[in-house]
Coordinates of C-alpha atoms in Angstrom, one line a residue:
X2 CA 2.9 -30.5 7.7
X3 CA 7.4 -31.9 8.3
X4 CA 6.3 -34.6 10.5
X5 CA 4.0 -36.3 8.1
X6 CA 5.6 -35.6 5.0
X7 CA 9.0 -37.8 6.3
X8 CA 6.3 -40.8 7.7
X9 CA 4.6 -40.8 4.0
X10 CA 7.8 -40.8 2.7
X11 CA 8.4 -44.1 4.6
X12 CA 6.0 -45.2 4.2
X13 CA 5.7 -44.7 0.3
X14 CA 9.6 -46.0 0.0
X15 CA 9.3 -49.0 2.0
X16 CA 8.3 -52.0 2.1
X17 CA 4.6 -53.1 3.6
X18 CA 3.6 -56.1 3.7
X19 CA 4.8 -58.1 6.7
X20 CA 3.4 -61.8 8.1
X21 CA 3.9 -63.1 10.9
X22 CA 5.5 -67.1 9.7
X23 CA 7.9 -65.5 7.8
X24 CA 11.7 -65.6 9.6
X25 CA 11.6 -63.5 12.5
X26 CA 15.4 -62.0 10.7
X27 CA 13.1 -60.9 7.9
X28 CA 10.6 -59.7 10.0
X29 CA 13.3 -57.1 12.9
X30 CA 14.8 -55.9 9.3
X31 CA 11.9 -55.2 7.5
X32 CA 11.0 -52.7 10.8
X33 CA 15.1 -51.9 10.8
X34 CA 14.6 -50.3 7.4
X35 CA 11.7 -48.6 7.9
X36 CA 13.5 -47.2 11.2
X37 CA 16.8 -45.9 9.2
X38 CA 15.0 -44.6 6.3
X39 CA 12.4 -42.5 8.7
X40 CA 15.4 -41.4 10.5
X41 CA 17.9 -40.6 7.9
X42 CA 15.0 -38.6 6.0
X43 CA 14.7 -36.1 8.9
X44 CA 18.4 -35.8 9.4
X45 CA 18.4 -35.4 5.4
X46 CA 16.7 -32.8 5.4
X47 CA 17.5 -30.9 9.5
X48 CA 21.3 -30.9 8.3
X49 CA 20.2 -29.5 4.0
X50 CA 18.4 -26.2 6.2
X51 CA 21.1 -26.1 9.0
X52 CA 24.3 -25.1 5.9
X53 CA 21.3 -23.5 3.0
X54 CA 21.1 -20.6 6.5
X55 CA 24.0 -18.8 5.8
X56 CA 26.6 -18.3 9.0
X57 CA 26.8 -14.9 10.8
X58 CA 30.6 -15.0 10.4
X59 CA 31.4 -16.6 7.2
X60 CA 29.2 -14.0 5.1
X61 CA 30.1 -10.3 4.6
X62 CA 29.9 -8.3 7.7
X63 CA 27.0 -6.2 6.5
X64 CA 25.0 -8.8 5.9
X65 CA 25.7 -10.0 9.7
X66 CA 25.3 -6.9 11.1
X67 CA 21.8 -6.7 9.0
X68 CA 20.4 -10.1 10.0
X69 CA 21.4 -9.0 12.7
X70 CA 19.7 -5.7 12.6
X71 CA 15.8 -7.6 11.5
X72 CA 16.0 -11.0 12.5
X73 CA 17.5 -10.8 16.2
X74 CA 21.1 -12.7 15.7
X75 CA 20.9 -14.8 19.3
X76 CA 17.7 -16.1 17.8
X77 CA 18.5 -16.9 15.0
X78 CA 21.7 -18.5 16.3
X79 CA 19.3 -20.5 18.6
X80 CA 16.4 -22.1 16.2
X81 CA 19.7 -23.6 14.3
X82 CA 21.5 -24.6 17.5
X83 CA 17.7 -26.0 18.5
X84 CA 17.3 -27.8 14.6
X85 CA 20.4 -29.9 14.8
X86 CA 20.5 -30.3 18.8
X87 CA 17.6 -32.3 17.3
X88 CA 19.2 -34.4 14.2
X89 CA 21.4 -36.0 16.3
X90 CA 18.5 -37.2 18.7
X91 CA 16.5 -38.3 15.9
X92 CA 19.9 -39.9 15.9
X93 CA 20.7 -41.5 18.8
X94 CA 16.8 -43.0 18.3
X95 CA 16.9 -44.2 15.9
X96 CA 21.0 -45.9 17.1
X97 CA 19.0 -47.5 20.5
X98 CA 16.2 -48.3 18.8
X99 CA 17.8 -50.2 16.3
X100 CA 20.1 -52.7 19.1
X101 CA 16.6 -53.0 20.6
X102 CA 14.8 -54.2 17.1
X103 CA 17.4 -57.2 17.8
X104 CA 15.8 -58.3 20.3
X105 CA 12.6 -58.4 19.8
X106 CA 10.8 -62.3 19.7
X107 CA 7.7 -61.7 17.7
X108 CA 5.8 -59.4 15.1
X109 CA 4.1 -57.8 17.6
X110 CA 6.7 -56.1 19.9
X111 CA 9.2 -55.7 16.2
X112 CA 5.9 -53.3 15.5
X113 CA 5.8 -51.9 19.0
X114 CA 9.1 -51.7 19.0
X115 CA 9.4 -49.4 15.0
X116 CA 6.0 -47.4 16.7
X117 CA 8.2 -46.3 20.2
X118 CA 11.1 -44.7 17.2
X119 CA 8.8 -43.2 15.1
X120 CA 6.7 -41.8 17.8
X121 CA 9.5 -40.5 19.4
X122 CA 11.1 -38.8 16.2
X123 CA 8.2 -37.0 15.3
X124 CA 8.1 -35.4 19.2
X125 CA 11.5 -34.9 19.0
X126 CA 10.0 -32.2 15.4
X127 CA 6.9 -31.4 17.3
X128 CA 8.6 -29.4 19.9
X129 CA 10.5 -27.3 16.6
X130 CA 7.2 -26.1 15.4
X131 CA 9.0 -22.8 16.5
X132 CA 12.0 -22.8 15.8
X133 CA 11.0 -24.1 12.2
X134 CA 8.5 -21.4 11.7
X135 CA 10.2 -19.0 12.7
X136 CA 13.2 -20.0 10.3
X137 CA 10.5 -20.3 6.9
X138 CA 9.3 -16.9 7.9
X139 CA 13.0 -15.5 7.8
X140 CA 14.2 -17.4 4.2
X141 CA 11.1 -15.7 2.8
X142 CA 11.9 -12.0 4.1
X143 CA 15.7 -13.4 3.1
X144 CA 14.5 -13.7 -0.5
X145 CA 13.4 -10.8 -1.1
X146 CA 16.1 -9.1 0.5
X147 CA 17.8 -7.0 -3.4
X148 CA 21.1 -8.0 -4.4
X149 CA 23.7 -5.8 -2.5
X150 CA 27.1 -6.3 -3.1
X151 CA 29.3 -4.2 -0.6
X152 CA 31.9 -4.4 -3.3
X153 CA 31.4 -2.7 -6.1
X154 CA 31.0 1.0 -7.0
X155 CA 28.3 2.6 -4.8
X156 CA 26.3 5.6 -4.3
X157 CA 24.6 5.9 -0.4
X158 CA 21.7 8.0 -0.4
X159 CA 20.7 9.3 3.7
X160 CA 18.7 11.9 5.4
X161 CA 16.4 12.4 7.6
X162 CA 13.0 11.3 6.0
X163 CA 11.4 13.4 3.8
X164 CA 14.0 15.1 2.2
X165 CA 13.7 13.9 -1.8
X166 CA 15.8 11.0 -1.4
X167 CA 13.3 8.5 -3.3
X168 CA 12.6 11.1 -6.2
X169 CA 16.5 11.5 -6.8
X170 CA 17.1 7.6 -6.4
X171 CA 14.2 7.7 -9.3
X172 CA 16.0 10.1 -11.2
X173 CA 18.8 8.6 -11.7
X174 CA 18.0 4.9 -12.0
X175 CA 15.7 2.4 -13.5
X176 CA 14.2 2.1 -9.9
X177 CA 10.6 3.2 -9.4
X178 CA 11.0 3.5 -4.6
X179 CA 7.4 4.3 -3.7
X180 CA 7.4 8.7 -2.3
X181 CA 5.0 9.9 -0.9
X182 CA 4.7 13.2 1.0
X183 CA 5.0 11.6 4.7
X184 CA 8.2 10.4 6.9
X185 CA 9.0 6.8 6.3
X186 CA 7.8 6.5 3.2
X187 CA 10.6 3.8 2.3
X188 CA 11.4 1.4 5.6
X189 CA 14.0 -1.2 3.2
X190 CA 17.1 -0.1 1.5
X191 CA 16.0 -0.7 -1.9
X192 CA 18.9 -0.6 -4.7
X193 CA 19.4 1.2 -8.7
X194 CA 21.4 1.2 -10.8
X195 CA 23.2 3.5 -13.5
X196 CA 26.1 3.8 -16.2
X197 CA 28.8 6.6 -15.6
X198 CA 31.9 6.4 -17.9
X199 CA 31.2 2.6 -18.9
X200 CA 30.5 1.0 -15.8
X201 CA 28.1 0.1 -13.7
X202 CA 27.1 1.7 -10.3
X203 CA 25.6 0.7 -8.0
X204 CA 22.4 3.5 -5.7
X205 CA 21.3 2.8 -2.7
X206 CA 18.7 4.3 -0.7
X207 CA 17.6 3.7 2.6
X208 CA 15.2 5.3 4.8
X209 CA 15.2 8.5 7.0
X210 CA 17.2 8.9 9.9
X211 CA 16.4 11.2 13.2
X212 CA 18.9 12.7 15.9
X213 CA 18.4 10.4 18.8
X214 CA 20.9 8.3 20.7
X215 CA 22.4 5.0 18.9
X216 CA 19.8 2.6 21.1
X217 CA 16.7 5.0 20.6
X218 CA 17.2 3.9 16.5
X219 CA 14.5 1.6 16.0
X220 CA 14.1 -1.4 13.2
X221 CA 14.3 1.2 10.2
X222 CA 16.9 3.4 11.1
X223 CA 19.0 0.8 11.8
X224 CA 19.5 -0.3 8.0
X225 CA 20.7 2.9 7.5
X226 CA 23.6 3.0 9.9
X227 CA 24.4 -0.7 9.1
X228 CA 24.9 0.3 5.0
X229 CA 27.1 3.4 6.1
X230 CA 28.9 1.6 8.8
X231 CA 29.7 -1.2 6.4
X232 CA 29.9 -0.4 2.4
X233 CA 32.8 1.2 0.7
X234 CA 30.6 3.7 -1.1
X235 CA 29.8 7.9 -2.0
X236 CA 28.1 9.5 1.0
X237 CA 24.6 11.8 -0.5
X238 CA 24.1 13.5 2.8
X239 CA 20.5 15.0 1.5
X240 CA 19.1 18.2 2.9
X241 CA 16.0 19.9 2.7
X242 CA 16.7 23.5 2.5
X243 CA 13.4 24.9 1.9
X244 CA 12.3 22.9 5.9
X245 CA 8.9 20.7 4.6
X246 CA 10.1 17.6 5.8
X247 CA 9.4 18.9 9.0
X248 CA 13.2 19.4 10.6
X249 CA 14.7 22.9 10.3
X250 CA 18.5 23.1 8.5
X251 CA 20.4 23.5 11.5
X252 CA 19.1 20.2 13.4
X253 CA 19.5 18.4 9.6
X254 CA 23.1 20.0 10.9
X255 CA 23.1 18.0 13.9
X256 CA 21.8 14.6 12.6
X257 CA 25.4 15.3 10.0
X258 CA 26.9 15.8 12.8
X259 CA 26.2 12.9 15.2
X260 CA 27.2 10.2 12.1
X261 CA 29.5 12.0 10.7
X262 CA 32.2 9.4 12.5
X263 CA 30.5 6.9 10.2
X264 CA 31.8 9.0 6.6
X265 CA 35.1 8.5 8.0
X266 CA 37.5 7.1 5.4
X267 CA 34.5 7.3 2.1
X268 CA 34.3 10.6 -0.3
X269 CA 31.3 12.9 0.4
X270 CA 29.0 15.0 -0.7
X271 CA 25.9 18.1 1.0
X272 CA 23.1 17.8 -1.7
X273 CA 20.6 20.6 -1.4
X274 CA 18.1 19.6 -2.1
X275 CA 14.1 21.6 -3.2
X276 CA 16.0 24.5 -4.8
X277 CA 13.4 24.6 -6.5
X278 CA 11.1 25.8 -3.5
X279 CA 13.3 28.2 -1.3
X280 CA 16.9 29.1 -3.4
X281 CA 19.6 29.5 -1.6
X282 CA 20.8 33.6 -1.4
X283 CA 16.7 33.6 -0.5
X284 CA 17.6 31.6 2.9
X285 CA 18.1 32.9 6.3
X286 CA 21.2 34.6 7.7
X287 CA 22.5 31.7 10.3
X288 CA 21.8 29.4 7.4
X289 CA 23.9 30.4 5.3
X290 CA 26.4 29.9 7.8
X291 CA 25.4 26.8 8.1
X292 CA 25.9 26.0 4.6
X293 CA 29.6 28.3 4.8
X294 CA 30.5 25.5 7.5
X295 CA 30.7 22.3 4.9
X296 CA 32.7 24.5 2.5
X297 CA 35.2 25.5 5.2
X298 CA 35.3 22.3 6.4
X299 CA 36.7 20.8 2.1
X300 CA 32.7 19.7 1.6
X301 CA 31.3 19.7 -1.3
X302 CA 28.3 21.6 -1.7
X303 CA 25.8 20.8 -4.6
X304 CA 22.0 22.2 -4.7
X305 CA 19.9 20.3 -6.5
X306 CA 15.9 20.0 -7.1
X307 CA 14.9 16.8 -7.6
X308 CA 11.5 17.6 -8.7
X309 CA 13.4 20.2 -11.8
X310 CA 16.1 17.8 -12.5
X311 CA 17.9 20.8 -11.5
X312 CA 21.7 20.1 -10.5
X313 CA 20.6 15.6 -10.5
X314 CA 23.3 15.1 -13.4
X315 CA 26.2 17.8 -11.5
X316 CA 25.6 15.5 -8.2
X317 CA 25.8 12.1 -9.6
X318 CA 28.6 12.6 -11.8
X319 CA 30.4 14.6 -8.8
X320 CA 29.8 11.6 -6.4
X321 CA 31.0 9.4 -8.9
X322 CA 34.3 10.7 -9.6
X323 CA 35.0 11.2 -6.2
X324 CA 34.5 7.6 -5.6
X325 CA 36.8 6.5 -8.5
X326 CA 39.2 9.1 -7.7
X327 CA 39.0 7.5 -4.0
X328 CA 38.8 4.2 -5.2
X329 CA 42.7 4.5 -6.8
X330 CA 44.0 5.9 -4.4
X331 CA 42.8 3.1 -1.9
X332 CA 44.4 0.3 -4.5
X333 CA 47.8 2.2 -4.6
X334 CA 47.8 2.5 -0.9
X335 CA 47.3 -1.7 -0.8
X336 CA 50.5 -3.3 -0.1
X337 CA 50.0 -6.0 -4.0
X338 CA 50.4 -2.7 -5.9
X339 CA 54.5 -1.9 -5.1
X340 CA 54.6 -5.8 -6.7
X341 CA 52.4 -4.5 -10.0
X342 CA 54.1 -1.2 -10.5
X343 CA 57.6 -3.3 -10.3
X344 CA 56.8 -4.6 -13.4
X345 CA 54.6 -1.9 -15.7
X346 CA 57.1 0.6 -17.4
X347 CA 56.5 3.3 -19.7
X348 CA 58.2 5.0 -21.8
X349 CA 58.5 8.8 -22.7
X350 CA 60.7 9.1 -25.3
X351 CA 62.6 12.5 -24.7
X352 CA 64.2 14.7 -27.9
X353 CA 68.4 14.2 -28.6
X354 CA 68.5 16.3 -31.0
X355 CA 67.8 19.7 -32.2
X356 CA 66.3 17.2 -36.3
X357 CA 62.5 17.1 -37.0
X358 CA 61.2 13.2 -37.3
X359 CA 57.5 13.7 -38.2
X360 CA 55.8 10.3 -38.4
X361 CA 56.5 8.2 -41.4
X362 CA 54.4 6.5 -43.4
X363 CA 56.2 3.4 -46.7
X364 CA 54.8 4.0 -50.1
X365 CA 53.2 0.3 -50.2
X366 CA 51.3 1.2 -47.1
X367 CA 50.4 4.2 -47.7
X368 CA 48.4 2.9 -51.7
X369 CA 47.4 -0.3 -50.2
X370 CA 45.0 2.1 -48.4
X371 CA 44.6 4.6 -50.9
X372 CA 43.0 2.0 -53.1
X373 CA 40.9 0.6 -50.8
X374 CA 39.6 3.7 -50.2
X375 CA 38.9 4.3 -54.0
X376 CA 37.2 0.4 -54.1
X377 CA 33.8 0.8 -55.1
X378 CA 31.4 -1.2 -53.0
X379 CA 29.7 -4.4 -54.3
X380 CA 26.0 -2.5 -54.5
X381 CA 24.1 -5.3 -52.0
X382 CA 19.7 -6.3 -52.7
X383 CA 19.7 -3.9 -49.4
X384 CA 21.1 0.0 -51.4
X385 CA 19.3 -0.5 -54.2
X386 CA 15.8 -1.6 -52.2
X387 CA 15.8 1.7 -50.7
X388 CA 16.7 3.0 -53.6
X389 CA 14.0 2.2 -55.3
X390 CA 11.9 2.3 -51.9
X391 CA 7.8 0.8 -52.2
X392 CA 9.1 0.4 -56.2
X393 CA 11.8 -2.6 -54.9
X394 CA 10.4 -6.2 -55.9
X395 CA 12.9 -8.9 -54.8
X396 CA 14.1 -10.9 -57.3
X397 CA 15.8 -14.1 -56.6
X398 CA 16.4 -15.5 -60.2
X399 CA 18.5 -13.2 -61.7
X400 CA 21.4 -14.2 -59.5
X401 CA 21.3 -18.0 -60.6
X402 CA 24.1 -20.3 -63.5
X403 CA 22.1 -19.6 -66.3
X404 CA 21.7 -18.6 -69.2
X405 CA 19.5 -15.7 -69.2
X406 CA 16.4 -17.0 -72.0
X407 CA 16.3 -20.4 -68.8
X408 CA 15.9 -18.3 -65.7
X409 CA 12.6 -17.7 -65.3
X410 CA 10.8 -20.3 -66.9
X411 CA 8.6 -21.9 -64.7
X412 CA 10.0 -24.8 -63.0
X413 CA 8.0 -28.4 -64.3
X414 CA 6.1 -30.4 -62.4
X415 CA 6.0 -34.6 -62.3
X416 CA 3.6 -36.0 -61.2
X417 CA 3.6 -40.2 -61.5
X418 CA 7.3 -39.7 -62.7
X419 CA 5.9 -38.0 -66.3
X420 CA 5.8 -34.4 -66.1
X421 CA 2.2 -32.7 -66.6
X422 CA 3.1 -29.7 -68.9
X423 CA 4.0 -32.2 -71.2
X424 CA -0.6 -33.2 -70.8
X425 CA -1.5 -29.6 -71.0
X426 CA -2.7 -27.7 -74.2
X427 CA -1.6 -24.3 -74.2
X428 CA -4.6 -23.6 -77.0
X429 CA -6.6 -25.5 -74.7
X430 CA -9.2 -22.6 -74.0
X431 CA -9.7 -21.8 -77.6
X432 CA -10.2 -25.1 -78.8
X433 CA -12.6 -25.4 -75.7
X434 CA -14.6 -21.8 -77.4
X435 CA -14.6 -23.1 -80.9
X436 CA -16.5 -26.8 -79.4
X437 CA -18.5 -24.9 -77.5
X438 CA -19.8 -22.7 -80.5
X439 CA -19.4 -25.9 -82.1
X440 CA -22.3 -27.0 -80.3
X441 CA -24.7 -24.3 -80.5
X442 CA -24.5 -24.8 -84.1
X443 CA -25.6 -28.3 -83.7
X444 CA -28.9 -26.9 -81.1
X445 CA -29.7 -24.7 -83.4
X446 CA -29.8 -26.9 -86.0
X447 CA -32.6 -29.6 -84.4
X448 CA -29.3 -32.0 -84.2
X449 CA -30.8 -33.4 -81.3
X450 CA -34.2 -33.3 -81.7
X451 CA -35.7 -36.9 -82.9
X452 CA -39.0 -37.6 -83.1
X453 CA -40.5 -40.4 -80.3
X454 CA -40.6 -43.5 -83.2
X455 CA -44.0 -45.8 -82.7
X456 CA -43.2 -49.0 -80.4
X457 CA -43.8 -52.3 -82.8
X458 CA -45.8 -54.4 -82.0
X459 CA -43.0 -57.0 -80.1
X460 CA -41.9 -54.2 -77.7
X461 CA -45.4 -53.9 -76.9
X462 CA -45.5 -57.4 -76.6
X463 CA -42.7 -57.3 -74.2
X464 CA -44.1 -55.2 -72.2
X465 CA -47.5 -56.5 -71.3
X466 CA -45.5 -60.3 -69.9
X467 CA -43.4 -58.1 -67.7
X468 CA -46.0 -56.2 -66.1
X469 CA -47.2 -59.7 -65.5
X470 CA -44.5 -61.2 -64.0
X471 CA -44.1 -57.8 -62.0
X472 CA -47.8 -58.9 -60.9
X473 CA -47.0 -62.9 -60.2
X474 CA -44.5 -61.8 -57.6
X475 CA -46.6 -59.4 -56.1
X476 CA -49.4 -62.6 -55.8
X477 CA -46.5 -64.4 -54.8
X478 CA -44.9 -62.4 -52.2
X479 CA -48.7 -62.2 -49.6
X480 CA -49.6 -65.4 -50.3
X481 CA -46.0 -66.5 -48.7
X482 CA -46.5 -63.9 -45.5
X483 CA -49.8 -66.1 -45.1
X484 CA -48.9 -69.5 -44.8
X485 CA -46.6 -68.1 -42.0
X486 CA -49.6 -67.4 -40.2
X487 CA -50.7 -70.5 -40.7
X488 CA -50.5 -71.6 -37.3
X489 CA -52.7 -71.4 -34.0
X490 CA -52.6 -67.3 -32.7
X491 CA -54.1 -66.1 -29.6
X492 CA -56.4 -63.2 -29.4
X493 CA -54.3 -59.8 -28.5
X494 CA -56.8 -57.8 -27.1
X495 CA -55.9 -54.8 -26.6
X496 CA -56.8 -52.9 -23.0
X497 CA -56.5 -49.1 -23.0
X498 CA -53.9 -47.7 -20.8
X499 CA -54.9 -46.1 -17.9
X500 CA -52.1 -44.6 -16.4
X501 CA -51.2 -41.4 -17.6
X502 CA -49.7 -38.1 -16.3
X503 CA -53.6 -36.4 -15.9
X504 CA -54.6 -38.9 -14.3
X505 CA -51.8 -39.1 -12.0
X506 CA -52.2 -34.7 -11.0
X507 CA -55.9 -34.8 -10.9
X508 CA -55.4 -38.2 -7.9
X509 CA -52.6 -36.1 -5.7
X510 CA -54.6 -32.9 -6.0
X511 CA -57.5 -34.0 -4.5
X512 CA -55.6 -35.7 -2.5
X513 CA -54.1 -32.4 -1.6
X514 CA -49.9 -32.1 -2.5
X515 CA -48.9 -29.5 -4.3
X516 CA -48.3 -30.3 -8.4
X517 CA -48.1 -26.9 -9.5
X518 CA -44.5 -26.8 -9.8
X519 CA -44.1 -30.5 -11.4
X520 CA -43.5 -29.3 -15.6
X521 CA -40.1 -31.4 -15.2
X522 CA -40.0 -33.8 -12.8
X523 CA -39.4 -37.2 -13.3
X524 CA -42.4 -39.1 -14.3
X525 CA -43.4 -36.0 -16.8
X526 CA -41.0 -37.6 -18.8
X527 CA -42.5 -40.2 -21.2
X528 CA -39.3 -41.3 -23.0
X529 CA -38.7 -45.5 -21.8
X530 CA -36.2 -46.5 -20.7
X531 CA -33.4 -49.1 -22.4
X532 CA -34.8 -52.8 -22.1
X533 CA -33.5 -54.6 -20.0
X534 CA -32.4 -58.2 -21.7
X535 CA -32.8 -61.4 -20.3
X536 CA -30.2 -63.6 -18.8
X537 CA -29.0 -65.8 -21.7
X538 CA -29.6 -69.6 -20.9
X539 CA -26.8 -71.6 -19.2
X540 CA -25.6 -74.1 -21.8
X541 CA -24.7 -77.7 -21.3
X542 CA -21.7 -79.2 -20.5
X543 CA -19.9 -81.3 -22.6
X544 CA -18.3 -84.6 -21.1
X545 CA -14.6 -85.7 -22.3
X546 CA -16.5 -88.6 -24.6
X547 CA -18.5 -85.7 -26.8
X548 CA -21.6 -86.3 -24.6
X549 CA -23.5 -83.4 -23.2
X550 CA -24.0 -83.3 -19.5
X551 CA -25.8 -81.4 -17.5
X552 CA -25.8 -82.1 -14.6
X553 CA -23.3 -84.7 -12.9
X554 CA -24.9 -88.7 -12.8
X555 CA -23.4 -92.1 -11.9
X556 CA -21.3 -93.9 -14.1
X557 CA -23.6 -96.5 -15.7
X558 CA -24.1 -100.5 -14.8
X559 CA -22.4 -102.0 -17.6
X560 CA -19.2 -99.5 -16.7
X561 CA -18.5 -100.4 -13.7
X562 CA -16.4 -102.1 -11.2
X563 CA -14.7 -102.4 -14.5
X564 CA -10.9 -100.4 -14.5
X565 CA -9.4 -100.0 -17.6
X566 CA -12.0 -99.4 -20.5
X567 CA -9.7 -102.3 -22.9
X568 CA -11.4 -105.0 -20.0
X569 CA -14.9 -103.7 -20.7
X570 CA -14.4 -103.8 -24.4
X571 CA -13.0 -107.5 -23.8
X572 CA -16.0 -108.7 -21.5
X573 CA -18.8 -106.8 -23.8
X574 CA -17.1 -108.2 -27.1
X575 CA -17.3 -111.7 -25.7
X576 CA -20.9 -111.3 -24.7
X577 CA -21.1 -110.7 -28.7
X578 CA -20.2 -114.0 -29.9
X579 CA -22.1 -116.1 -27.3
X580 CA -19.4 -117.6 -24.8
X581 CA -20.3 -119.3 -22.0
X582 CA -20.5 -116.9 -19.2
X583 CA -20.2 -118.3 -15.2
X584 CA -23.3 -119.3 -13.4

């Protein structure tokens, strides 16, 4: 796909037509452009890949170690190195074939050189298929990794699998880590965030670690080891005192001793989880001695239950306070702190005698403060709304800068520069009712009941004349239709329709064809399709003199042999006047 995209881009963005009758310099330039354009596309794409992938030497050691664990440092660098070599090889191919193109003496040879150049570039890229596929998988996995800031305040949770690490991070952060009653539910690093003392804290849940040598640990465990080794965080070592995780308290203590070098110069808290199952006073003597050993080493031991949330906030508070104190102490020991401390001066007043000097507020300032406190607050619409509750109605007109009698007037409506209110009678409904009553009285009195008057003789005569005129018009109409048909007309004998659907079905069934499922067949449709109109007749063309000519014809004999029409006109004129002709 990579090669197809590059070649199609070349085809789309460069000229595609060249002819052999062009100058040879133009033909060479045409094919050189295609080779150089393809080489530049490959170069830009490969250089972008090499630039976008992080260099292990330039990133934080935590991310470098994590990428080594997940993707294998050697394999990663080898894949990028092969792409770098491929980029330089493609550049050299383009350079060589561009030089050869200058000696191409025909379109065919230039085209073959271009074809060979693009073919070698495509072959080089096809050999990098495995490297590109590996880097694509690395890119997709890197995009799914959590965003971990190695320099911020961090709480790191570690311990055996299935001791309650994920349950604890779900309680103190908004993370939603999967919790299941079997080991290695968490297979990668998960990050949650919480707030403490108005500061943002990063909480990291690591996969469980088993107690065996470093070289025997798998990829899942090595992610936790990388986080413990490189992150400056407060370590929360979680232990399951109920031993429901499948490992005894002694094994958990042994794992603590084996990874203890990773806790150097970091705040450390031992968390005893699942006290809702087994209380501390219910432990055996051997297990109590193990816990007492932690206390002898000045390691804080805090009991907790992630299920009942007993002691959860205490663990969070203790760990955050320890990390804050550790970070402040580290800053005090840094080299830059001395230069900053010399510029900071904290003045501590000391008593010089036995005179008591209470704080004094100036009288003007005190008076202004009292006036401000006693000043009545302006009553807002919100205050009125809260006071009236559901009875409140928003009145926007009460604050208008108008006299009181004009505030609630209706806004006039204008149409064609005229006020509509001027043409509306306020008593129109009352007048309408009076008019309706008057009309009803007129109807009841019989004002509108008039007897039909007898037609006089003149009106009867007019009516008879109109009837005669209408009859005459009908007769004239029929005669006109008859006159149109007076010509010879061929008799048209109607023929009975012979073809029908039923006849077709009967004939086909007699021949043995099954016609049972032909209800929606095309031959059952009786609608007539659109008739094809006749082709238009070819119109005769007119020549320059305006005469209609249907086909090419010869020049008349009277016009043959005469070059210009002026001479022809003279000859014809002389012939008419009776001049003697040469014999």
